[in-house]
Tab-separated table of N, CA and C in Angstrom:
chain	number	residue	atom	x	y	z
P	1	MET	N	95.778	110.371	119.359
P	1	MET	CA	94.511	109.791	118.954
P	1	MET	C	94.729	108.317	118.653
P	2	SER	N	93.859	107.463	119.149
P	2	SER	CA	93.894	106.032	118.861
P	2	SER	C	92.681	105.667	118.034
P	3	THR	N	92.876	104.757	117.084
P	3	THR	CA	91.750	104.260	116.307
P	3	THR	C	91.840	102.744	116.228
P	4	TYR	N	90.707	102.124	115.968
P	4	TYR	CA	90.622	100.683	115.838
P	4	TYR	C	89.704	100.396	114.670
P	5	TYR	N	90.113	99.488	113.803
P	5	TYR	CA	89.223	99.024	112.754
P	5	TYR	C	89.506	97.571	112.499
P	6	ARG	N	88.581	96.895	111.865
P	6	ARG	CA	88.721	95.467	111.650
P	6	ARG	C	88.218	95.101	110.273
P	7	ARG	N	89.023	94.333	109.574
P	7	ARG	CA	88.574	93.628	108.368
P	7	ARG	C	88.456	92.183	108.821
P	8	ASN	N	89.401	91.347	108.464
P	8	ASN	CA	89.468	90.002	109.032
P	8	ASN	C	90.370	89.993	110.251
P	9	LEU	N	91.365	90.875	110.245
P	9	LEU	CA	92.272	91.026	111.376
P	9	LEU	C	92.016	92.370	112.042
P	10	PRO	N	92.193	92.457	113.354
P	10	PRO	CA	92.040	93.772	114.003
P	10	PRO	C	93.252	94.658	113.712
P	11	HIS	N	93.007	95.946	113.590
P	11	HIS	CA	94.072	96.916	113.346
P	11	HIS	C	93.910	98.051	114.346
P	12	ILE	N	94.944	98.275	115.152
P	12	ILE	CA	94.916	99.336	116.155
P	12	ILE	C	95.981	100.353	115.782
P	13	GLU	N	95.609	101.617	115.804
P	13	GLU	CA	96.551	102.690	115.466
P	13	GLU	C	96.601	103.697	116.593
P	14	LYS	N	97.772	104.261	116.792
P	14	LYS	CA	97.949	105.303	117.807
P	14	LYS	C	98.965	106.310	117.293
P	15	ASP	N	98.596	107.585	117.282
P	15	ASP	CA	99.505	108.634	116.818
P	15	ASP	C	100.846	108.542	117.536
P	16	GLY	N	101.913	108.735	116.775
P	16	GLY	CA	103.254	108.723	117.336
P	16	GLY	C	103.868	107.347	117.463
P	17	SER	N	103.117	106.306	117.098
P	17	SER	CA	103.625	104.947	117.231
P	17	SER	C	104.372	104.495	115.987
P	18	SER	N	105.271	103.554	116.196
P	18	SER	CA	105.932	102.862	115.098
P	18	SER	C	105.240	101.520	114.928
P	19	TYR	N	105.358	100.947	113.723
P	19	TYR	CA	104.666	99.698	113.406
P	19	TYR	C	105.585	98.714	112.721
P	20	PHE	N	105.370	97.441	113.038
P	20	PHE	CA	105.968	96.333	112.305
P	20	PHE	C	104.837	95.758	111.466
P	21	VAL	N	105.010	95.756	110.143
P	21	VAL	CA	103.952	95.315	109.232
P	21	VAL	C	104.497	94.218	108.323
P	22	THR	N	103.696	93.184	108.135
P	22	THR	CA	104.025	92.096	107.215
P	22	THR	C	102.881	91.935	106.236
P	23	PHE	N	103.213	91.838	104.945
P	23	PHE	CA	102.188	91.493	103.955
P	23	PHE	C	102.758	90.459	102.998
P	24	SER	N	101.885	89.567	102.534
P	24	SER	CA	102.310	88.406	101.747
P	24	SER	C	101.630	88.380	100.392
P	25	THR	N	102.285	87.682	99.466
P	25	THR	CA	101.692	87.513	98.141
P	25	THR	C	100.491	86.581	98.240
P	26	LYS	N	99.578	86.754	97.327
P	26	LYS	CA	98.390	85.923	97.273
P	26	LYS	C	98.775	84.552	96.718
P	27	GLU	N	98.295	83.528	97.362
P	27	GLU	CA	98.491	82.144	96.909
P	27	GLU	C	99.969	81.797	96.730
P	28	GLY	N	100.833	82.419	97.526
P	28	GLY	CA	102.256	82.087	97.502
P	28	GLY	C	102.986	82.433	96.220
P	29	ILE	N	102.485	83.433	95.489
P	29	ILE	CA	103.176	83.879	94.269
P	29	ILE	C	104.612	84.220	94.646
P	30	VAL	N	105.557	83.711	93.871
P	30	VAL	CA	106.967	83.983	94.121
P	30	VAL	C	107.408	85.158	93.247
P	31	LEU	N	107.957	86.156	93.895
P	31	LEU	CA	108.431	87.344	93.192
P	31	LEU	C	109.801	87.075	92.573
P	32	THR	N	109.936	87.358	91.302
P	32	THR	CA	111.234	87.243	90.644
P	32	THR	C	112.166	88.302	91.214
P	33	GLU	N	113.441	88.217	90.881
P	33	GLU	CA	114.381	89.233	91.348
P	33	GLU	C	113.974	90.616	90.859
P	34	GLU	N	113.557	90.717	89.597
P	34	GLU	CA	113.122	92.012	89.056
P	34	GLU	C	111.882	92.522	89.789
P	35	ALA	N	110.969	91.617	90.114
P	35	ALA	CA	109.757	91.999	90.839
P	35	ALA	C	110.106	92.464	92.250
P	36	ARG	N	111.029	91.774	92.911
P	36	ARG	CA	111.457	92.195	94.248
P	36	ARG	C	112.071	93.589	94.196
P	37	THR	N	112.808	93.879	93.131
P	37	THR	CA	113.396	95.214	92.981
P	37	THR	C	112.299	96.270	92.856
P	38	LEU	N	111.259	95.990	92.097
P	38	LEU	CA	110.139	96.936	91.966
P	38	LEU	C	109.462	97.168	93.321
P	39	VAL	N	109.186	96.099	94.061
P	39	VAL	CA	108.548	96.229	95.370
P	39	VAL	C	109.463	97.018	96.309
P	40	PHE	N	110.749	96.716	96.292
P	40	PHE	CA	111.739	97.441	97.096
P	40	PHE	C	111.656	98.940	96.796
P	41	ASP	N	111.644	99.281	95.508
P	41	ASP	CA	111.591	100.696	95.113
P	41	ASP	C	110.302	101.369	95.574
P	42	HIS	N	109.177	100.651	95.515
P	42	HIS	CA	107.902	101.231	95.969
P	42	HIS	C	107.915	101.461	97.484
P	43	CYS	N	108.486	100.530	98.233
P	43	CYS	CA	108.592	100.724	99.688
P	43	CYS	C	109.467	101.934	100.002
P	44	LEU	N	110.613	101.993	99.364
P	44	LEU	CA	111.553	103.086	99.616
P	44	LEU	C	110.985	104.438	99.175
P	45	PHE	N	110.141	104.434	98.141
P	45	PHE	CA	109.529	105.667	97.649
P	45	PHE	C	108.723	106.372	98.747
P	46	GLU	N	108.101	105.599	99.622
P	46	GLU	CA	107.254	106.185	100.677
P	46	GLU	C	108.052	106.802	101.817
P	47	ASN	N	109.365	106.502	101.892
P	47	ASN	CA	110.175	107.052	102.972
P	47	ASN	C	110.196	108.576	102.881
P	48	ASN	N	109.877	109.205	103.988
P	48	ASN	CA	109.796	110.663	104.118
P	48	ASN	C	108.659	111.291	103.321
P	49	ARG	N	107.750	110.477	102.809
P	49	ARG	CA	106.530	110.990	102.190
P	49	ARG	C	105.355	110.742	103.138
P	50	LYS	N	105.068	109.470	103.375
P	50	LYS	CA	104.004	109.117	104.315
P	50	LYS	C	104.533	108.392	105.539
P	51	VAL	N	105.766	107.897	105.460
P	51	VAL	CA	106.355	107.173	106.585
P	51	VAL	C	107.815	107.550	106.766
P	52	HIS	N	108.279	107.358	107.985
P	52	HIS	CA	109.712	107.365	108.279
P	52	HIS	C	110.076	105.889	108.367
P	53	LEU	N	110.780	105.397	107.350
P	53	LEU	CA	111.175	103.992	107.321
P	53	LEU	C	112.370	103.768	108.234
P	54	HIS	N	112.294	102.680	108.997
P	54	HIS	CA	113.417	102.281	109.835
P	54	HIS	C	114.132	101.086	109.199
P	55	ALA	N	113.344	100.148	108.655
P	55	ALA	CA	113.916	98.979	107.981
P	55	ALA	C	112.801	98.278	107.212
P	56	PHE	N	113.195	97.554	106.160
P	56	PHE	CA	112.256	96.672	105.472
P	56	PHE	C	113.038	95.650	104.670
P	57	VAL	N	112.365	94.551	104.356
P	57	VAL	CA	112.954	93.507	103.530
P	57	VAL	C	111.868	92.951	102.618
P	58	VAL	N	112.234	92.747	101.355
P	58	VAL	CA	111.331	92.144	100.375
P	58	VAL	C	111.821	90.722	100.145
P	59	MET	N	111.055	89.778	100.643
P	59	MET	CA	111.375	88.362	100.487
P	59	MET	C	110.667	87.842	99.227
P	60	PRO	N	110.940	86.612	98.816
P	60	PRO	CA	110.304	86.099	97.589
P	60	PRO	C	108.772	86.061	97.625
P	61	ASP	N	108.170	85.941	98.822
P	61	ASP	CA	106.708	85.893	98.868
P	61	ASP	C	106.078	86.751	99.970
P	62	HIS	N	106.867	87.616	100.584
P	62	HIS	CA	106.318	88.522	101.603
P	62	HIS	C	107.268	89.696	101.851
P	63	VAL	N	106.751	90.681	102.585
P	63	VAL	CA	107.517	91.894	102.910
P	63	VAL	C	107.335	92.176	104.393
P	64	HIS	N	108.422	92.546	105.061
P	64	HIS	CA	108.374	93.034	106.443
P	64	HIS	C	108.813	94.488	106.419
P	65	MET	N	108.094	95.337	107.161
P	65	MET	CA	108.451	96.755	107.248
P	65	MET	C	108.396	97.213	108.700
P	66	LEU	N	109.275	98.126	109.050
P	66	LEU	CA	109.273	98.791	110.346
P	66	LEU	C	109.288	100.282	110.050
P	67	PHE	N	108.225	100.982	110.433
P	67	PHE	CA	108.134	102.401	110.104
P	67	PHE	C	107.291	103.160	111.104
P	68	THR	N	107.419	104.484	111.036
P	68	THR	CA	106.597	105.399	111.809
P	68	THR	C	105.846	106.271	110.814
P	69	PRO	N	104.499	106.280	110.854
P	69	PRO	CA	103.747	107.153	109.941
P	69	PRO	C	104.064	108.627	110.206
P	70	LEU	N	104.144	109.385	109.142
P	70	LEU	CA	104.366	110.819	109.248
P	70	LEU	C	103.031	111.543	109.354
P	71	GLU	N	103.099	112.790	109.736
P	71	GLU	CA	101.901	113.617	109.844
P	71	GLU	C	101.471	114.064	108.450
P	72	GLY	N	100.192	113.915	108.173
P	72	GLY	CA	99.640	114.333	106.893
P	72	GLY	C	99.217	115.791	106.916
P	73	PRO	N	98.637	116.278	105.820
P	73	PRO	CA	98.272	117.694	105.716
P	73	PRO	C	97.186	118.132	106.702
P	74	ARG	N	96.406	117.187	107.241
P	74	ARG	CA	95.346	117.549	108.192
P	74	ARG	C	95.831	117.553	109.638
P	75	GLY	N	97.143	117.314	109.828
P	75	GLY	CA	97.688	117.363	111.178
P	75	GLY	C	97.661	116.037	111.917
P	76	TYR	N	97.197	114.974	111.280
P	76	TYR	CA	97.171	113.645	111.881
P	76	TYR	C	98.113	112.731	111.114
P	77	ALA	N	98.592	111.713	111.801
P	77	ALA	CA	99.463	110.732	111.135
P	77	ALA	C	98.672	110.022	110.035
P	78	TYR	N	99.364	109.707	108.936
P	78	TYR	CA	98.733	108.924	107.882
P	78	TYR	C	98.259	107.596	108.467
P	79	GLU	N	97.105	107.151	108.031
P	79	GLU	CA	96.534	105.896	108.521
P	79	GLU	C	97.217	104.712	107.852
P	80	LEU	N	97.319	103.622	108.600
P	80	LEU	CA	97.942	102.409	108.066
P	80	LEU	C	97.276	101.945	106.779
P	81	ALA	N	95.953	101.999	106.737
P	81	ALA	CA	95.232	101.541	105.537
P	81	ALA	C	95.665	102.352	104.313
P	82	GLU	N	95.811	103.651	104.469
P	82	GLU	CA	96.236	104.500	103.349
P	82	GLU	C	97.683	104.203	102.947
P	83	ILE	N	98.545	104.030	103.925
P	83	ILE	CA	99.954	103.724	103.645
P	83	ILE	C	100.060	102.401	102.899
P	84	MET	N	99.398	101.378	103.429
P	84	MET	CA	99.506	100.048	102.829
P	84	MET	C	98.817	99.988	101.469
P	85	ARG	N	97.712	100.680	101.319
P	85	ARG	CA	97.025	100.724	100.020
P	85	ARG	C	97.954	101.325	98.962
P	86	GLY	N	98.705	102.357	99.334
P	86	GLY	CA	99.627	102.988	98.396
P	86	GLY	C	100.759	102.062	98.003
P	87	ILE	N	101.391	101.444	98.986
P	87	ILE	CA	102.524	100.559	98.694
P	87	ILE	C	102.073	99.320	97.950
P	88	LYS	N	101.044	98.665	98.460
P	88	LYS	CA	100.590	97.412	97.839
P	88	LYS	C	99.965	97.659	96.470
P	89	GLY	N	99.205	98.728	96.335
P	89	GLY	CA	98.561	99.020	95.054
P	89	GLY	C	99.549	99.356	93.961
P	90	ALA	N	100.461	100.256	94.256
P	90	ALA	CA	101.449	100.666	93.250
P	90	ALA	C	102.381	99.519	92.893
P	91	SER	N	102.840	98.778	93.894
P	91	SER	CA	103.759	97.667	93.606
P	91	SER	C	103.039	96.550	92.857
P	92	SER	N	101.785	96.311	93.178
P	92	SER	CA	101.012	95.281	92.472
P	92	SER	C	100.885	95.619	90.993
P	93	HIS	N	100.589	96.871	90.708
P	93	HIS	CA	100.456	97.318	89.316
P	93	HIS	C	101.772	97.099	88.564
P	94	SER	N	102.888	97.535	89.156
P	94	SER	CA	104.201	97.409	88.511
P	94	SER	C	104.613	95.952	88.323
P	95	VAL	N	104.426	95.143	89.360
P	95	VAL	CA	104.826	93.735	89.289
P	95	VAL	C	103.955	92.977	88.293
P	96	ASN	N	102.647	93.240	88.316
P	96	ASN	CA	101.765	92.563	87.360
P	96	ASN	C	102.172	92.885	85.925
P	97	LYS	N	102.513	94.124	85.680
P	97	LYS	CA	102.962	94.513	84.333
P	97	LYS	C	104.250	93.775	83.966
P	98	LEU	N	105.212	93.749	84.889
P	98	LEU	CA	106.479	93.063	84.654
P	98	LEU	C	106.275	91.570	84.402
P	99	MET	N	105.445	90.938	85.237
P	99	MET	CA	105.268	89.490	85.160
P	99	MET	C	104.160	89.071	84.179
P	100	ARG	N	103.599	90.074	83.490
P	100	ARG	CA	102.532	89.826	82.508
P	100	ARG	C	101.404	88.988	83.107
P	101	ARG	N	100.919	89.482	84.240
P	101	ARG	CA	99.822	88.808	84.921
P	101	ARG	C	98.760	89.823	85.296
P	102	MET	N	97.609	89.334	85.667
P	102	MET	CA	96.510	90.192	86.094
P	102	MET	C	96.011	89.696	87.441
P	103	GLY	N	95.269	90.547	88.122
P	103	GLY	CA	94.657	90.158	89.385
P	103	GLY	C	95.473	90.595	90.581
P	104	ALA	N	94.967	90.217	91.743
P	104	ALA	CA	95.594	90.617	93.002
P	104	ALA	C	96.954	89.950	93.156
P	105	LEU	N	97.938	90.725	93.544
P	105	LEU	CA	99.268	90.200	93.837
P	105	LEU	C	99.407	89.908	95.326
P	106	TRP	N	98.840	90.777	96.151
P	106	TRP	CA	98.987	90.687	97.602
P	106	TRP	C	97.711	90.181	98.253
P	107	GLN	N	97.863	89.481	99.368
P	107	GLN	CA	96.699	89.135	100.178
P	107	GLN	C	96.057	90.444	100.625
P	108	PRO	N	94.730	90.465	100.759
P	108	PRO	CA	94.076	91.740	101.094
P	108	PRO	C	94.456	92.291	102.473
P	109	GLU	N	94.782	91.438	103.412
P	109	GLU	CA	95.137	91.879	104.761
P	109	GLU	C	96.637	91.977	104.933
P	110	SER	N	97.043	92.838	105.832
P	110	SER	CA	98.416	92.921	106.292
P	110	SER	C	98.398	92.681	107.795
P	111	PHE	N	99.441	92.087	108.310
P	111	PHE	CA	99.577	91.920	109.749
P	111	PHE	C	100.359	93.109	110.271
P	112	ASP	N	99.806	93.831	111.234
P	112	ASP	CA	100.521	94.985	111.793
P	112	ASP	C	100.540	94.900	113.306
P	113	ARG	N	101.612	95.422	113.862
P	113	ARG	CA	101.794	95.412	115.313
P	113	ARG	C	102.395	96.747	115.736
P	114	ILE	N	101.808	97.366	116.738
P	114	ILE	CA	102.374	98.588	117.308
P	114	ILE	C	103.619	98.215	118.101
P	115	ILE	N	104.681	98.964	117.888
P	115	ILE	CA	105.918	98.762	118.644
P	115	ILE	C	105.715	99.372	120.024
P	116	ARG	N	105.968	98.597	121.071
P	116	ARG	CA	105.616	99.019	122.423
P	116	ARG	C	106.794	99.439	123.297
P	117	SER	N	108.018	99.184	122.827
P	117	SER	CA	109.178	99.538	123.647
P	117	SER	C	110.419	99.586	122.759
P	118	ASP	N	111.495	100.132	123.307
P	118	ASP	CA	112.767	100.127	122.579
P	118	ASP	C	113.242	98.706	122.324
P	119	ASP	N	113.039	97.817	123.291
P	119	ASP	CA	113.434	96.413	123.107
P	119	ASP	C	112.648	95.767	121.973
P	120	ASP	N	111.348	96.034	121.909
P	120	ASP	CA	110.507	95.505	120.835
P	120	ASP	C	110.976	96.055	119.487
P	121	PHE	N	111.301	97.342	119.443
P	121	PHE	CA	111.795	97.970	118.223
P	121	PHE	C	113.074	97.276	117.753
P	122	GLU	N	114.028	97.103	118.661
P	122	GLU	CA	115.299	96.462	118.305
P	122	GLU	C	115.082	95.018	117.849
P	123	TYR	N	114.191	94.295	118.537
P	123	TYR	CA	113.889	92.918	118.154
P	123	TYR	C	113.359	92.865	116.715
P	124	ARG	N	112.422	93.747	116.382
P	124	ARG	CA	111.838	93.769	115.027
P	124	ARG	C	112.882	94.176	113.988
P	125	MET	N	113.750	95.110	114.324
P	125	MET	CA	114.811	95.526	113.414
P	125	MET	C	115.726	94.338	113.112
P	126	ILE	N	116.138	93.635	114.144
P	126	ILE	CA	117.002	92.461	113.966
P	126	ILE	C	116.279	91.382	113.170
P	127	TYR	N	115.010	91.176	113.467
P	127	TYR	CA	114.223	90.173	112.746
P	127	TYR	C	114.226	90.462	111.245
P	128	ILE	N	113.996	91.706	110.879
P	128	ILE	CA	113.973	92.101	109.463
P	128	ILE	C	115.332	91.852	108.815
P	129	VAL	N	116.397	92.284	109.456
P	129	VAL	CA	117.750	92.143	108.903
P	129	VAL	C	118.138	90.662	108.794
P	130	GLN	N	117.718	89.852	109.758
P	130	GLN	CA	118.085	88.442	109.786
P	130	GLN	C	117.178	87.551	108.929
P	131	ASN	N	116.037	88.047	108.490
P	131	ASN	CA	115.077	87.221	107.759
P	131	ASN	C	115.673	86.545	106.524
P	132	PRO	N	116.407	87.246	105.661
P	132	PRO	CA	117.010	86.573	104.500
P	132	PRO	C	118.067	85.540	104.893
P	133	ILE	N	118.756	85.765	106.001
P	133	ILE	CA	119.765	84.815	106.471
P	133	ILE	C	119.071	83.544	106.965
P	134	ALA	N	118.010	83.717	107.750
P	134	ALA	CA	117.260	82.568	108.257
P	134	ALA	C	116.649	81.750	107.116
P	135	ALA	N	116.284	82.425	106.033
P	135	ALA	CA	115.697	81.751	104.870
P	135	ALA	C	116.765	81.207	103.925
P	136	LYS	N	118.032	81.352	104.313
P	136	LYS	CA	119.171	80.877	103.515
P	136	LYS	C	119.257	81.556	102.139
P	137	LEU	N	118.847	82.828	102.107
P	137	LEU	CA	118.960	83.641	100.894
P	137	LEU	C	120.180	84.550	100.945
P	138	ALA	N	120.823	84.603	102.119
P	138	ALA	CA	122.007	85.439	102.304
P	138	ALA	C	122.850	84.852	103.425
P	139	LYS	N	124.143	85.145	103.379
P	139	LYS	CA	125.054	84.673	104.437
P	139	LYS	C	125.220	85.712	105.537
P	140	GLY	N	125.078	86.990	105.185
P	140	GLY	CA	125.236	88.071	106.149
P	140	GLY	C	124.225	89.170	105.898
P	141	PRO	N	124.125	90.126	106.816
P	141	PRO	CA	123.113	91.174	106.698
P	141	PRO	C	123.280	92.089	105.487
P	142	ASP	N	124.471	92.151	104.918
P	142	ASP	CA	124.685	93.017	103.753
P	142	ASP	C	124.651	92.252	102.433
P	143	ASP	N	124.337	90.962	102.490
P	143	ASP	CA	124.374	90.110	101.297
P	143	ASP	C	123.047	90.037	100.541
P	144	TYR	N	122.010	90.636	101.055
P	144	TYR	CA	120.694	90.533	100.425
P	144	TYR	C	120.294	91.912	99.929
P	145	ARG	N	120.194	92.081	98.628
P	145	ARG	CA	120.011	93.431	98.071
P	145	ARG	C	118.603	93.993	98.231
P	146	TRP	N	117.656	93.206	98.702
P	146	TRP	CA	116.285	93.706	98.888
P	146	TRP	C	115.974	93.976	100.353
P	147	ALA	N	117.032	94.222	101.132
P	147	ALA	CA	116.874	94.604	102.534
P	147	ALA	C	117.426	96.013	102.700
P	148	TRP	N	116.780	96.796	103.529
P	148	TRP	CA	117.189	98.184	103.746
P	148	TRP	C	116.969	98.522	105.205
P	149	GLN	N	117.888	99.312	105.763
P	149	GLN	CA	117.670	99.868	107.100
P	149	GLN	C	118.287	101.250	107.156
P	150	GLU	N	117.682	102.103	107.971
P	150	GLU	CA	118.203	103.454	108.094
P	150	GLU	C	119.574	103.399	108.749
P	151	SER	N	120.367	104.408	108.459
P	151	SER	CA	121.701	104.458	109.058
P	151	SER	C	121.569	104.637	110.566
P	152	ALA	N	122.546	104.134	111.277
P	152	ALA	CA	122.508	104.208	112.739
P	152	ALA	C	122.579	105.662	113.180
P	153	GLN	N	121.544	106.082	113.859
P	153	GLN	CA	121.492	107.429	114.404
P	153	GLN	C	120.506	107.416	115.554
P	154	PRO	N	120.647	108.292	116.509
P	154	PRO	CA	119.719	108.303	117.641
P	154	PRO	C	118.295	108.584	117.170
P	155	ARG	N	117.356	107.839	117.715
P	155	ARG	CA	115.944	108.050	117.387
P	155	ARG	C	115.299	108.884	118.488
P	156	ALA	N	114.362	109.702	118.090
P	156	ALA	CA	113.640	110.509	119.073
P	156	ALA	C	112.745	109.596	119.913
P	157	ALA	N	112.586	109.913	121.161
P	157	ALA	CA	111.741	109.111	122.049
P	157	ALA	C	110.307	109.064	121.533
P	158	ALA	N	109.890	110.087	120.804
P	158	ALA	CA	108.511	110.145	120.306
P	158	ALA	C	108.228	109.094	119.238
P	159	VAL	N	109.258	108.421	118.736
P	159	VAL	CA	109.051	107.412	117.696
P	159	VAL	C	108.199	106.270	118.231
P	160	HIS	N	108.334	105.938	119.497
P	160	HIS	CA	107.636	104.796	120.060
P	160	HIS	C	106.417	105.244	120.843
P	161	GLY	N	105.290	104.695	120.507
P	161	GLY	CA	104.072	104.946	121.267
P	161	GLY	C	103.839	103.814	122.223
P	162	SER	N	102.884	103.964	123.080
P	162	SER	CA	102.515	102.871	123.984
P	162	SER	C	101.012	102.853	124.130
P	163	ILE	N	100.531	101.706	124.488
P	163	ILE	CA	99.072	101.558	124.659
P	163	ILE	C	98.762	101.487	126.135
C-alpha cells in the first residue's frame, strides 16, 4: 500500500520500504550533551517497537535516522507521522524538562526519503556514520557516542521498497 500526504513538505509512504529521515531543532536550538543522550535513548527505544533501526545519529541541532517501519496491530506498517510524533514528542518533553525550557523543541516537519536501492541504503548509512566526522565532532566512526548502527548482518531483500 502506498500513501501520500502533505503538510509543508510532501511525504510518500510505501509498505516494506526503508526511510532516511532528518529532523532539526527549532530556531537552531543546540542540544547539550545530556539532551543528546535523552534524544538518543528515545530513538533507540523505538527499535523493534515501531521501527527496525538501521542507523541514526543525534547531532547538536538535528537527527538523521535510517529505519524500516514495522507492522502494527492492524497488519499495516506504522505510518511515518505516528513514528515521528512518538520520537519527537517524547524527546521534546524530556529535553525541555532537562533544559528547563518550554515550547517546541523540533521543527514541525521532518524530511523523509524512501530508500530506493541497496546503493542508496549504503550511501545513507555511510552519511549517518560520517556526519559527526564531517562536522568535526569526531575523528572516527566510533568516536561519537550519539551515533548508532545495527551490527553487520545480512538484510532481507524486503527491507527495500521501490516506487
